[in-house]
Amino acid sequence: VRKTLLVANWKMNGSLDLLSQMHEALLAKSYSGVGIAICPPFIFLPQTQNLFKDSQIAYGAQDVSDQDNGAYTGQISAKMLSQLACDYVIIGHSERRQYCGETDKIIAAKCQRALDAGLVPILCVGENATQKQNGETEAIVLSQVRSVVDSLTTEQLEKLVIAYEPIWAIGTGLAANPLDANKVHELIRKASLQTTRILYGGSANAENIREFLMQPNIDGALIGGAALKPEVFVQMINISEALCTKVY
Ligand code: 13P
């Protein structure tokens, strides 16, 4: 059984006020069928822990260092994140690949650090618009997935979550066609495990989440903009709750 997972990626947005609002909105009801996680900026993680520690809501970071410790000014280690009882860490988001020069090798090392510290990595993969136009989606996505998956043991792989985020769909309001996304998820599944949770990301919202989750290989969503609005995020959770967990 792959339990549906909805993850909010706040990116460099939000505030302590928004965190309180999110807390209020999310804890107004209980959830059973869907796993929920919020990934605010690092600086808000201690407060996130205070607010959500005894709740059903998991939380995590948006990045982690590929190093264990030492002279790496500004970086945050996986061990530090686990001290704050983080559950998840997003790794290899396209914005980090693009703006921070993260390579597949660095991303694989980050996943390793996260797993060593007991965190669940959410590995992000996806092609850009040009690659899509050139018909390179499969090759790009598979090589991004393989460069991490091939370096993990089966036991580690069992913990990994993968998010397929086509870059052209991120923040554009132009979500992928759910059927097309499902085909890419199917490929990712072949390169990972039957049990691996594979999330879709890219302009997911309350209007389209249902159709994505109805696809056999889409196990949840990594949500940017829509997860900055507590009422919309809760609405998306409610829609997901109404659909069932994937049984394979
Ligand atoms: P949007 O939902 O804002 O398109 O962002 C998706 C994303 O990048 C989540 O990691």
GROMACS .gro file of C-alpha atoms in nm, residues 2-205:
model
  204
    2ARG     CA    1   0.130   0.342  -0.091
    3LYS     CA    2  -0.023   0.601   0.137
    4THR     CA    3  -0.102   0.927  -0.039
    5LEU     CA    4   0.132   1.208   0.060
    6LEU     CA    5   0.081   1.581   0.018
    7VAL     CA    6   0.385   1.799   0.080
    8ALA     CA    7   0.382   2.178   0.100
    9ASN     CA    8   0.700   2.337  -0.032
   10TRP     CA    9   0.692   2.697   0.083
   11LYS     CA   10   1.015   2.784  -0.101
   12MET     CA   11   1.136   3.128   0.019
   13ASN     CA   12   0.786   3.237   0.116
   14GLY     CA   13   0.572   3.256   0.427
   15SER     CA   14   0.619   3.391   0.776
   16LEU     CA   15   0.567   3.292   1.139
   17ASP     CA   16   0.215   3.432   1.102
   18LEU     CA   17   0.143   3.202   0.810
   19LEU     CA   18   0.279   2.910   1.010
   20SER     CA   19   0.030   2.985   1.289
   21GLN     CA   20  -0.253   3.017   1.040
   22MET     CA   21  -0.154   2.689   0.878
   23HIS     CA   22  -0.139   2.525   1.219
   24GLU     CA   23  -0.487   2.647   1.303
   25ALA     CA   24  -0.631   2.538   0.969
   26LEU     CA   25  -0.466   2.196   0.965
   27LEU     CA   26  -0.540   2.104   1.323
   28ALA     CA   27  -0.906   2.193   1.295
   29LYS     CA   28  -0.973   1.835   1.184
   30SER     CA   29  -0.809   1.496   1.188
   31TYR     CA   30  -0.674   1.308   0.890
   32SER     CA   31  -0.652   0.937   0.838
   33GLY     CA   32  -0.587   0.839   0.479
   34VAL     CA   33  -0.338   1.102   0.371
   35GLY     CA   34   0.010   1.186   0.494
   36ILE     CA   35   0.071   1.560   0.517
   37ALA     CA   36   0.400   1.744   0.548
   38ILE     CA   37   0.500   2.105   0.541
   39CYS     CA   38   0.844   2.227   0.439
   40PRO     CA   39   0.887   2.590   0.541
   41PRO     CA   40   1.219   2.777   0.518
   42PHE     CA   41   1.488   2.648   0.760
   43ILE     CA   42   1.450   2.945   0.993
   44PHE     CA   43   1.091   2.851   1.076
   45LEU     CA   44   1.165   2.487   1.159
   46PRO     CA   45   1.202   2.529   1.538
   47GLN     CA   46   0.861   2.696   1.553
   48THR     CA   47   0.723   2.430   1.319
   49GLN     CA   48   0.844   2.167   1.563
   50ASN     CA   49   0.678   2.351   1.855
   51LEU     CA   50   0.348   2.376   1.674
   52PHE     CA   51   0.329   2.038   1.506
   53LYS     CA   52   0.532   1.799   1.721
   54ASP     CA   53   0.237   1.612   1.869
   55SER     CA   54   0.019   1.630   1.560
   56GLN     CA   55  -0.037   1.409   1.258
   57ILE     CA   56   0.134   1.669   1.042
   58ALA     CA   57   0.492   1.591   0.947
   59TYR     CA   58   0.745   1.855   0.851
   60GLY     CA   59   1.079   1.893   0.687
   61ALA     CA   60   1.336   2.114   0.520
   62GLN     CA   61   1.380   2.226   0.160
   63ASP     CA   62   1.747   2.136   0.133
   64VAL     CA   63   2.035   1.981   0.327
   65SER     CA   64   2.413   1.989   0.302
   66ASP     CA   65   2.598   1.713   0.120
   67GLN     CA   66   2.861   1.736   0.396
   68ASP     CA   67   2.848   1.591   0.744
   69ASN     CA   68   2.990   1.890   0.936
   70GLY     CA   69   3.273   2.140   0.921
   71ALA     CA   70   3.367   2.468   0.757
   72TYR     CA   71   3.066   2.507   0.528
   73THR     CA   72   2.935   2.851   0.611
   74GLY     CA   73   2.562   2.884   0.578
   75GLN     CA   74   2.491   2.516   0.531
   76ILE     CA   75   2.266   2.296   0.745
   77SER     CA   76   2.344   1.930   0.805
   78ALA     CA   77   2.107   1.634   0.806
   79LYS     CA   78   2.195   1.566   1.169
   80MET     CA   79   2.086   1.919   1.260
   81LEU     CA   80   1.755   1.865   1.085
   82SER     CA   81   1.702   1.542   1.273
   83GLN     CA   82   1.766   1.726   1.600
   84LEU     CA   83   1.456   1.928   1.516
   85ALA     CA   84   1.275   1.599   1.454
   86CYS     CA   85   1.225   1.671   1.084
   87ASP     CA   86   1.068   1.383   0.895
   88TYR     CA   87   1.143   1.488   0.538
   89VAL     CA   88   1.387   1.687   0.334
   90ILE     CA   89   1.333   1.802  -0.023
   91ILE     CA   90   1.647   1.735  -0.228
   92GLY     CA   91   1.744   1.838  -0.580
   93HIS     CA   92   1.457   2.076  -0.643
   94SER     CA   93   1.491   2.221  -0.994
   95GLU     CA   94   1.535   2.568  -0.844
   96ARG     CA   95   1.841   2.444  -0.656
   97ARG     CA   96   1.972   2.261  -0.961
   98GLN     CA   97   1.927   2.580  -1.162
   99TYR     CA   98   2.024   2.860  -0.921
  100CYS     CA   99   2.271   2.678  -0.696
  101GLY     CA  100   2.440   2.456  -0.952
  102GLU     CA  101   2.346   2.131  -0.784
  103THR     CA  102   2.455   1.831  -0.989
  104ASP     CA  103   2.322   1.475  -0.978
  105LYS     CA  104   2.636   1.379  -0.785
  106ILE     CA  105   2.577   1.641  -0.514
  107ILE     CA  106   2.210   1.545  -0.500
  108ALA     CA  107   2.297   1.176  -0.453
  109ALA     CA  108   2.533   1.271  -0.169
  110LYS     CA  109   2.260   1.481  -0.006
  111CYS     CA  110   2.016   1.188  -0.022
  112GLN     CA  111   2.277   0.968   0.142
  113ARG     CA  112   2.331   1.220   0.426
  114ALA     CA  113   1.958   1.253   0.478
  115LEU     CA  114   1.905   0.876   0.496
  116ASP     CA  115   2.202   0.833   0.731
  117ALA     CA  116   2.038   1.083   0.967
  118GLY     CA  117   1.702   0.906   0.951
  119LEU     CA  118   1.529   1.161   0.728
  120VAL     CA  119   1.316   1.075   0.428
  121PRO     CA  120   1.453   1.244   0.115
  122ILE     CA  121   1.203   1.377  -0.137
  123LEU     CA  122   1.410   1.361  -0.453
  124CYS     CA  123   1.291   1.605  -0.721
  125VAL     CA  124   1.336   1.531  -1.089
  126GLY     CA  125   1.193   1.679  -1.407
  127GLU     CA  126   1.267   1.813  -1.753
  128ASN     CA  127   1.261   2.172  -1.874
  129ALA     CA  128   1.054   2.308  -2.164
  130THR     CA  129   1.328   2.264  -2.426
  131GLN     CA  130   1.399   1.910  -2.318
  132LYS     CA  131   1.029   1.835  -2.339
  133GLN     CA  132   1.007   1.984  -2.689
  134ASN     CA  133   1.306   1.776  -2.794
  135GLY     CA  134   1.142   1.458  -2.669
  136GLU     CA  135   1.407   1.413  -2.399
  137THR     CA  136   1.174   1.386  -2.100
  138GLU     CA  137   1.224   1.013  -2.043
  139ALA     CA  138   1.601   1.023  -2.080
  140ILE     CA  139   1.644   1.325  -1.852
  141VAL     CA  140   1.412   1.201  -1.581
  142LEU     CA  141   1.553   0.849  -1.584
  143SER     CA  142   1.911   0.967  -1.562
  144GLN     CA  143   1.822   1.198  -1.270
  145VAL     CA  144   1.645   0.913  -1.091
  146ARG     CA  145   1.913   0.653  -1.163
  147SER     CA  146   2.198   0.872  -1.043
  148VAL     CA  147   2.044   0.858  -0.695
  149VAL     CA  148   1.871   0.522  -0.694
  150ASP     CA  149   2.178   0.333  -0.815
  151SER     CA  150   2.379   0.463  -0.520
  152LEU     CA  151   2.131   0.339  -0.258
  153THR     CA  152   2.083   0.003  -0.094
  154THR     CA  153   1.739  -0.158  -0.128
  155GLU     CA  154   1.672  -0.075   0.236
  156GLN     CA  155   1.750   0.293   0.173
  157LEU     CA  156   1.550   0.292  -0.148
  158GLU     CA  157   1.247   0.175   0.045
  159LYS     CA  158   1.247   0.509   0.230
  160LEU     CA  159   1.298   0.737  -0.070
  161VAL     CA  160   1.014   0.954  -0.201
  162ILE     CA  161   1.045   1.088  -0.556
  163ALA     CA  162   0.872   1.396  -0.692
  164TYR     CA  163   0.827   1.441  -1.066
  165GLU     CA  164   0.818   1.813  -1.125
  166PRO     CA  165   0.829   1.917  -1.490
  167ILE     CA  166   1.006   2.254  -1.474
  168TRP     CA  167   0.773   2.413  -1.730
  169ALA     CA  168   0.479   2.339  -1.500
  170ILE     CA  169   0.628   2.492  -1.185
  171GLY     CA  170   0.468   2.819  -1.086
  172THR     CA  171   0.324   2.871  -1.434
  173GLY     CA  172  -0.036   2.768  -1.375
  174LEU     CA  173   0.014   2.519  -1.659
  175ALA     CA  174   0.005   2.184  -1.485
  176ALA     CA  175   0.102   1.874  -1.679
  177ASN     CA  176  -0.168   1.660  -1.832
  178PRO     CA  177  -0.232   1.397  -1.560
  179LEU     CA  178  -0.219   1.113  -1.815
  180ASP     CA  179   0.119   1.233  -1.945
  181ALA     CA  180   0.250   1.274  -1.591
  182ASN     CA  181   0.133   0.923  -1.504
  183LYS     CA  182   0.340   0.784  -1.793
  184VAL     CA  183   0.652   0.949  -1.655
  185HIS     CA  184   0.566   0.821  -1.306
  186GLU     CA  185   0.537   0.472  -1.451
  187LEU     CA  186   0.892   0.498  -1.586
  188ILE     CA  187   1.016   0.627  -1.252
  189ARG     CA  188   0.845   0.337  -1.080
  190LYS     CA  189   1.025   0.090  -1.306
  191ALA     CA  190   1.354   0.253  -1.207
  192SER     CA  191   1.268   0.251  -0.835
  193LEU     CA  192   1.038   0.021  -0.639
  194GLN     CA  193   0.676  -0.079  -0.654
  195THR     CA  194   0.644   0.071  -0.305
  196THR     CA  195   0.815   0.403  -0.383
  197ARG     CA  196   0.587   0.699  -0.339
  198ILE     CA  197   0.603   0.917  -0.646
  199LEU     CA  198   0.454   1.265  -0.612
  200TYR     CA  199   0.356   1.506  -0.886
  201GLY     CA  200   0.456   1.873  -0.861
  202GLY     CA  201   0.392   2.174  -1.085
  203SER     CA  202   0.089   2.402  -1.051
  204ALA     CA  203  -0.105   2.142  -0.854
  205ASN     CA  204  -0.414   2.304  -0.703
   0.00000   0.00000   0.00000
